[in-house]
CSV table of C-alpha atoms in Angstrom, one decimal:
chain,number,residue,atom,x,y,z
R,1,UNK,CA,92.5,130.7,92.4
R,2,UNK,CA,91.5,127.4,91.0
R,3,UNK,CA,89.8,125.1,93.3
R,4,UNK,CA,91.0,121.6,93.6
R,5,UNK,CA,89.0,119.3,96.0
R,6,UNK,CA,90.6,116.1,97.3
R,7,UNK,CA,88.6,113.5,98.8
R,8,UNK,CA,90.9,111.1,100.9
R,9,UNK,CA,93.8,112.5,103.1
R,10,UNK,CA,95.8,109.2,102.8
R,11,UNK,CA,99.2,108.7,100.8
R,12,UNK,CA,97.7,110.0,97.6
R,13,UNK,CA,95.7,112.5,98.7
R,14,UNK,CA,98.5,114.2,101.0
R,15,UNK,CA,101.2,113.8,98.3
R,16,UNK,CA,99.0,115.5,95.7
R,17,UNK,CA,98.4,118.5,98.3
R,18,UNK,CA,102.2,118.7,99.0
R,19,UNK,CA,103.2,118.8,95.3
R,20,UNK,CA,100.6,121.5,94.1
R,21,UNK,CA,101.5,125.0,93.6
R,22,UNK,CA,100.2,127.6,96.0
R,23,UNK,CA,98.0,129.2,93.0
R,24,UNK,CA,95.7,126.4,93.6
R,25,UNK,CA,92.8,126.7,96.3
R,26,UNK,CA,93.1,123.2,97.9
R,27,UNK,CA,90.8,121.4,100.1
R,28,UNK,CA,91.3,117.9,101.6
R,29,UNK,CA,88.5,115.9,103.0
R,30,UNK,CA,89.6,113.1,105.2
R,31,UNK,CA,87.6,110.5,107.1
R,32,UNK,CA,90.1,109.8,109.9
R,33,UNK,CA,92.9,112.4,110.1
R,34,UNK,CA,96.1,111.5,111.7
R,35,UNK,CA,98.3,108.2,111.6
R,36,UNK,CA,97.0,104.6,111.5
R,37,UNK,CA,96.0,103.0,114.7
R,38,UNK,CA,97.7,99.8,113.8
R,39,UNK,CA,101.5,100.0,112.5
R,40,UNK,CA,102.3,98.4,109.1
R,41,UNK,CA,105.1,98.8,106.9
R,42,UNK,CA,105.6,99.9,103.2
R,43,UNK,CA,108.2,99.1,100.5
R,44,UNK,CA,109.2,102.0,98.8
R,45,UNK,CA,110.6,101.1,95.3
R,46,UNK,CA,112.8,103.5,93.4
R,47,UNK,CA,110.0,105.3,91.4
R,48,UNK,CA,108.1,105.9,94.7
R,49,UNK,CA,111.7,107.4,95.9
R,50,UNK,CA,111.8,109.5,93.0
R,51,UNK,CA,108.4,110.8,93.6
R,52,UNK,CA,109.3,111.5,97.3
R,53,UNK,CA,112.5,113.6,96.1
R,54,UNK,CA,110.2,115.7,94.1
R,55,UNK,CA,108.3,116.4,97.1
R,56,UNK,CA,111.6,117.3,98.9
R,57,UNK,CA,110.9,114.4,101.8
R,58,UNK,CA,113.1,111.7,100.4
R,59,UNK,CA,116.0,112.5,103.1
R,60,UNK,CA,113.4,112.1,105.9
R,61,UNK,CA,112.0,108.9,104.4
R,62,UNK,CA,115.8,107.4,104.5
R,63,UNK,CA,116.3,108.5,107.9
R,64,UNK,CA,113.1,106.9,109.1
R,65,UNK,CA,113.3,103.8,106.8
R,66,UNK,CA,115.3,100.5,106.6
R,67,UNK,CA,117.0,99.0,103.7
R,68,UNK,CA,116.1,95.7,102.3
R,69,UNK,CA,118.7,92.9,101.6
R,70,UNK,CA,118.1,89.4,100.7
R,71,UNK,CA,114.5,88.3,100.5
R,72,UNK,CA,114.3,84.6,100.0
R,73,UNK,CA,111.3,83.0,98.5
R,74,UNK,CA,110.7,79.8,100.8
R,75,UNK,CA,108.4,76.9,100.9
R,76,UNK,CA,106.2,76.3,103.8
R,77,UNK,CA,108.8,74.5,105.8
R,78,UNK,CA,111.4,77.3,105.4
R,79,UNK,CA,113.7,76.0,102.8
R,80,UNK,CA,114.7,78.8,100.5
R,81,UNK,CA,113.9,78.3,96.8
R,82,UNK,CA,115.2,81.5,95.5
R,83,UNK,CA,117.1,84.1,97.1
R,84,UNK,CA,117.3,87.2,95.1
R,85,UNK,CA,119.2,90.1,96.4
R,86,UNK,CA,116.8,93.2,96.7
R,87,UNK,CA,118.5,96.3,95.8
R,88,UNK,CA,117.2,100.0,96.0
R,89,UNK,CA,114.2,99.6,98.1
R,90,UNK,CA,113.3,101.0,101.5
R,91,UNK,CA,111.1,99.8,104.1
R,92,UNK,CA,109.1,102.8,105.9
R,93,UNK,CA,106.3,102.5,108.3
R,94,UNK,CA,103.0,103.7,106.9
R,95,UNK,CA,102.5,105.9,109.9
R,96,UNK,CA,106.0,107.3,109.5
R,97,UNK,CA,105.2,108.1,105.9
R,98,UNK,CA,101.9,109.9,106.6
R,99,UNK,CA,103.6,112.0,109.3
R,100,UNK,CA,106.2,113.0,106.6
R,101,UNK,CA,103.6,113.9,104.0
R,102,UNK,CA,101.6,115.5,106.6
R,103,UNK,CA,104.5,118.0,107.5
R,104,UNK,CA,104.9,118.7,103.7
R,105,UNK,CA,101.3,119.9,103.0
R,106,UNK,CA,101.1,123.6,103.1
R,107,UNK,CA,99.4,125.5,105.8
R,108,UNK,CA,97.1,127.1,103.1
R,109,UNK,CA,95.5,124.0,102.5
R,110,UNK,CA,92.2,123.5,104.1
R,111,UNK,CA,91.4,120.4,106.0
R,112,UNK,CA,88.0,119.2,106.4
R,113,UNK,CA,87.3,116.1,108.8
R,114,UNK,CA,84.4,113.8,108.1
R,115,UNK,CA,83.3,111.0,105.8
R,116,UNK,CA,82.1,111.9,102.2
R,117,UNK,CA,79.5,109.2,101.6
R,118,UNK,CA,78.0,111.1,98.3
R,119,UNK,CA,79.0,113.6,95.9
R,120,UNK,CA,76.1,116.1,95.0
R,121,UNK,CA,75.7,117.3,91.4
R,122,UNK,CA,76.3,120.9,92.4
R,123,UNK,CA,78.2,122.7,95.5
R,124,UNK,CA,81.7,123.0,96.5
R,125,UNK,CA,82.7,119.6,96.1
R,126,UNK,CA,82.1,119.9,92.4
R,127,UNK,CA,83.1,123.6,91.8
R,128,UNK,CA,86.5,122.9,90.5
R,129,UNK,CA,88.6,120.0,90.0
R,130,UNK,CA,87.5,116.9,91.9
R,131,UNK,CA,90.1,114.3,93.0
R,132,UNK,CA,89.1,110.9,94.0
R,133,UNK,CA,92.0,109.7,96.5
R,134,UNK,CA,89.5,107.8,98.6
R,135,UNK,CA,90.8,104.3,98.4
R,136,UNK,CA,89.4,101.1,96.7
R,137,UNK,CA,85.9,101.9,97.8
R,138,UNK,CA,86.0,105.3,96.5
R,139,UNK,CA,82.8,107.3,96.4
R,140,UNK,CA,84.0,109.4,93.7
R,141,UNK,CA,84.7,106.4,91.5
R,142,UNK,CA,81.1,105.2,92.4
R,143,UNK,CA,79.6,108.7,91.5
R,144,UNK,CA,81.3,109.2,88.1
R,145,UNK,CA,82.2,105.7,87.0
R,146,UNK,CA,79.0,103.9,87.9
R,147,UNK,CA,78.1,100.7,89.5
R,148,UNK,CA,80.5,98.7,87.2
R,149,UNK,CA,83.2,100.3,89.0
R,150,UNK,CA,82.4,98.8,92.2
R,151,UNK,CA,85.4,97.2,94.3
R,152,UNK,CA,85.7,93.5,93.9
R,153,UNK,CA,86.0,91.2,96.9
R,154,UNK,CA,88.7,88.4,96.5
R,155,UNK,CA,88.4,85.2,98.7
R,156,UNK,CA,91.7,86.1,100.5
R,157,UNK,CA,92.3,87.7,104.0
R,158,UNK,CA,95.3,89.8,104.8
R,159,UNK,CA,97.0,90.2,108.2
R,160,UNK,CA,99.8,92.7,108.8
R,161,UNK,CA,101.7,93.8,111.8
R,162,UNK,CA,104.9,95.2,113.3
R,163,UNK,CA,106.6,93.4,116.1
R,164,UNK,CA,109.1,95.1,118.7
R,165,UNK,CA,111.4,92.1,118.5
R,166,UNK,CA,114.2,92.2,115.9
R,167,UNK,CA,114.0,90.7,112.7
R,168,UNK,CA,114.6,86.8,112.8
R,169,UNK,CA,118.3,86.2,111.4
R,170,UNK,CA,118.3,84.1,108.2
R,171,UNK,CA,114.3,83.5,108.1
R,172,UNK,CA,113.3,86.6,106.4
R,173,UNK,CA,111.3,86.5,103.1
R,174,UNK,CA,108.1,84.9,101.9
R,175,UNK,CA,106.9,81.5,102.8
R,176,UNK,CA,104.8,80.0,100.2
R,177,UNK,CA,102.5,77.0,101.3
R,178,UNK,CA,99.4,75.4,99.8
R,179,UNK,CA,97.1,78.2,99.4
R,180,UNK,CA,98.8,80.4,102.1
R,181,UNK,CA,101.6,83.0,102.2
R,182,UNK,CA,103.8,84.3,105.1
R,183,UNK,CA,106.1,87.3,104.9
R,184,UNK,CA,108.9,88.4,107.6
R,185,UNK,CA,110.9,91.5,106.6
R,186,UNK,CA,113.0,94.1,108.6
R,187,UNK,CA,111.1,97.1,109.8
R,188,UNK,CA,112.5,100.4,111.0
R,189,UNK,CA,113.9,100.8,114.5
R,190,UNK,CA,115.3,97.2,114.4
R,191,UNK,CA,111.7,95.7,114.5
R,192,UNK,CA,110.2,93.0,112.5
R,193,UNK,CA,107.3,93.5,109.9
R,194,UNK,CA,105.1,90.4,109.3
R,195,UNK,CA,102.3,89.8,107.0
R,196,UNK,CA,100.2,86.8,106.0
R,197,UNK,CA,97.4,85.8,103.5
R,198,UNK,CA,94.8,82.9,102.9
R,199,UNK,CA,91.4,82.0,101.7
R,200,UNK,CA,88.9,82.9,104.7
R,201,UNK,CA,85.2,83.7,105.3
R,202,UNK,CA,85.8,86.3,107.8
R,203,UNK,CA,84.4,89.9,106.9
R,204,UNK,CA,83.9,91.1,104.3
R,205,UNK,CA,84.0,94.1,106.5
R,206,UNK,CA,85.1,94.7,110.1
R,207,UNK,CA,87.3,91.7,110.4
R,208,UNK,CA,88.3,90.9,114.1
R,209,UNK,CA,91.8,90.9,114.6
R,210,UNK,CA,91.6,88.3,117.3
R,211,UNK,CA,89.5,85.9,115.3
R,212,UNK,CA,91.9,86.5,112.0
R,213,UNK,CA,94.9,85.6,114.3
R,214,UNK,CA,93.0,82.3,115.5
R,215,UNK,CA,92.7,81.2,111.9
R,216,UNK,CA,96.4,82.4,111.1
R,217,UNK,CA,97.7,80.1,113.8
R,218,UNK,CA,95.5,77.2,112.7
R,219,UNK,CA,96.5,77.7,109.2
R,220,UNK,CA,100.4,77.9,109.9
R,221,UNK,CA,100.6,75.7,112.7
R,222,UNK,CA,102.6,73.1,110.4
R,223,UNK,CA,104.9,75.9,108.8
R,224,UNK,CA,108.3,76.9,109.6
R,225,UNK,CA,109.5,77.8,113.1
R,226,UNK,CA,110.1,81.3,112.3
R,227,UNK,CA,106.5,81.8,111.1
R,228,UNK,CA,105.1,80.2,114.0
R,229,UNK,CA,107.5,82.3,116.5
R,230,UNK,CA,106.1,85.7,114.7
R,231,UNK,CA,102.5,84.5,115.3
R,232,UNK,CA,103.3,83.8,118.9
R,233,UNK,CA,104.4,87.4,119.4
R,234,UNK,CA,101.5,88.8,117.5
R,235,UNK,CA,98.6,90.6,119.3
R,236,UNK,CA,95.1,91.6,118.1
R,237,UNK,CA,95.5,95.0,119.2
R,238,UNK,CA,98.8,95.3,117.0
R,239,UNK,CA,97.4,93.5,114.1
R,240,UNK,CA,95.6,94.9,110.9
R,241,UNK,CA,93.1,92.4,109.5
R,242,UNK,CA,91.1,92.7,106.1
R,243,UNK,CA,89.7,91.2,103.4
R,244,UNK,CA,91.5,92.1,100.1
R,245,UNK,CA,89.5,94.2,97.5
R,246,UNK,CA,90.7,95.1,94.0
R,247,UNK,CA,89.5,97.9,91.7
R,248,UNK,CA,88.2,96.7,88.2
R,249,UNK,CA,89.6,98.1,85.1
R,250,UNK,CA,88.2,101.5,84.6
R,251,UNK,CA,89.8,102.2,80.9
R,252,UNK,CA,90.3,105.9,82.0
R,253,UNK,CA,91.1,107.6,85.4
R,254,UNK,CA,89.7,110.8,84.2
R,255,UNK,CA,86.0,112.2,83.6
R,256,UNK,CA,85.3,115.8,83.1
R,257,UNK,CA,86.4,118.0,86.0
R,258,UNK,CA,87.2,114.5,87.8
R,259,UNK,CA,90.4,112.4,88.2
R,260,UNK,CA,91.3,109.4,90.5
R,261,UNK,CA,94.5,108.6,92.0
R,262,UNK,CA,95.9,105.8,94.2
R,263,UNK,CA,93.7,102.8,95.3
R,264,UNK,CA,90.7,104.6,94.0
R,265,UNK,CA,92.1,104.2,90.5
R,266,UNK,CA,93.8,100.7,90.8
R,267,UNK,CA,93.3,99.1,94.0
R,268,UNK,CA,95.4,96.0,93.7
R,269,UNK,CA,96.4,92.8,95.8
R,270,UNK,CA,99.6,93.5,97.7
R,271,UNK,CA,101.5,90.7,96.2
R,272,UNK,CA,103.8,93.0,94.4
R,273,UNK,CA,104.2,95.7,97.1
R,274,UNK,CA,103.5,98.5,94.7
R,275,UNK,CA,100.1,100.0,96.0
R,276,UNK,CA,101.5,102.8,98.0
R,277,UNK,CA,104.3,103.4,95.6
R,278,UNK,CA,102.1,103.8,92.5
R,279,UNK,CA,99.8,106.1,94.7
R,280,UNK,CA,103.0,108.3,95.4
R,281,UNK,CA,103.8,108.4,91.7
R,282,UNK,CA,100.3,109.2,90.7
R,283,UNK,CA,100.1,112.0,93.1
R,284,UNK,CA,103.3,113.5,92.1
R,285,UNK,CA,102.7,113.1,88.4
R,286,UNK,CA,99.3,114.8,88.7
R,287,UNK,CA,100.6,117.6,90.7
R,288,UNK,CA,103.5,118.2,88.2
R,289,UNK,CA,101.2,118.3,85.2
R,290,UNK,CA,98.6,120.6,87.0
R,291,UNK,CA,101.3,122.9,87.9
R,292,UNK,CA,102.6,123.1,84.5
R,293,UNK,CA,99.6,122.9,82.0
R,294,UNK,CA,95.9,123.8,81.7
R,295,UNK,CA,93.6,121.4,83.3
R,296,UNK,CA,92.4,119.7,80.4
R,297,UNK,CA,95.8,119.0,79.0
R,298,UNK,CA,97.1,118.2,82.3
R,299,UNK,CA,94.5,115.4,82.9
R,300,UNK,CA,94.7,114.1,79.3
R,301,UNK,CA,98.6,113.7,80.1
R,302,UNK,CA,98.1,112.2,83.5
R,303,UNK,CA,95.9,109.5,82.0
R,304,UNK,CA,98.4,108.6,79.3
R,305,UNK,CA,101.2,108.4,81.6
R,306,UNK,CA,99.4,106.4,84.4
R,307,UNK,CA,96.3,104.6,83.4
R,308,UNK,CA,97.8,101.8,81.3
R,309,UNK,CA,101.0,101.1,83.4
R,310,UNK,CA,99.0,100.9,86.8
R,311,UNK,CA,96.4,98.5,85.2
R,312,UNK,CA,99.0,96.5,84.1
R,313,UNK,CA,100.7,96.3,87.6
R,314,UNK,CA,97.0,95.6,88.9
R,315,UNK,CA,96.7,92.7,86.6
R,316,UNK,CA,100.5,91.4,87.4
R,317,UNK,CA,99.9,91.7,91.2
R,318,UNK,CA,96.6,89.5,91.0
R,319,UNK,CA,98.5,87.0,88.7
R,320,UNK,CA,101.4,86.9,91.3
R,321,UNK,CA,98.6,86.3,94.1
R,322,UNK,CA,97.3,83.4,92.1
R,323,UNK,CA,100.8,81.8,92.0
R,324,UNK,CA,102.0,82.3,95.5
R,325,UNK,CA,98.5,81.3,96.9
R,326,UNK,CA,98.1,78.0,94.6
R,327,UNK,CA,96.5,75.3,96.3
R,328,UNK,CA,96.1,72.1,93.8
R,329,UNK,CA,99.2,73.2,91.7
R,330,UNK,CA,101.3,74.2,94.6
R,331,UNK,CA,103.8,71.0,94.3
R,332,UNK,CA,104.3,72.0,90.6
R,333,UNK,CA,104.9,75.5,91.6
R,334,UNK,CA,107.5,74.8,94.3
R,335,UNK,CA,109.4,72.1,91.9
R,336,UNK,CA,109.6,74.5,89.0
R,337,UNK,CA,111.0,77.2,91.4
R,338,UNK,CA,113.5,74.8,92.8
R,339,UNK,CA,114.7,74.1,88.9
R,340,UNK,CA,114.9,77.6,88.2
R,341,UNK,CA,117.2,78.3,91.2
R,342,UNK,CA,119.8,75.8,90.1
């Protein structure tokens, strides 16, 4: 049997393991098995839903998720600048998605618990195809793409959480202020998903959620009532706080016997809501190609199909972050958005 070793048991790693033919001898190495401790929500765009359909789990995702309706883009005071209708997008909890993908992984796949801090030149990790699905700080990428491939720290902090209270009527969408962003969207089970981003000196690692929430309440103290209400309900133990890191342009996601997927290949800012989606598409594309072609041909095709598109999305997401978190040019930005909505 052909050996495939997957480093990382998150969205990309699990989806790949679920999509591979039984003829492969598959092993997943995962630092922290199970669902995340803090609940967050993910947007599943149509391309990601198509990938989930290939895995046969789209019905479960639809049952567990919630549909998006109007998602207004607002100024800091809450006035809607533009209000596009969002169609064909599902919101699903990260924990729910992980559970569904876990259940889709065949029992024949070996699971190894523990952090992988280095990749030896020889040994079982490199005896077949090695897949780096180990996130923006990928040890696989660092080992085979070198020091220049190290993740890059942005100046922004991201906070996320799910509240048990229902989504606030007529207040959903994104609030763009001066150098700060706040989002309120519906989550499954009639709950509310919220997220925020702004410049911060916390971190870069091990950001304390309580301290991050204090900063957020200070930053958004003059924002719309709905934003302040969400932050009043937010608790540190139900808040994920992290600095935002991105992956540099790699040119290629493939080295001899090695391939990258998900954030390891194209970690991006969260402003387009496409990180998890592209990880799913990466994984299913790679699985289908490996199932149908010889290894070298499959990896070449994967690189052609995924590298350029995801790098463009990474750049677009960074550009959107620059617009959404604009500081000195914020009045001009808001004025142009108002003009565009007339």
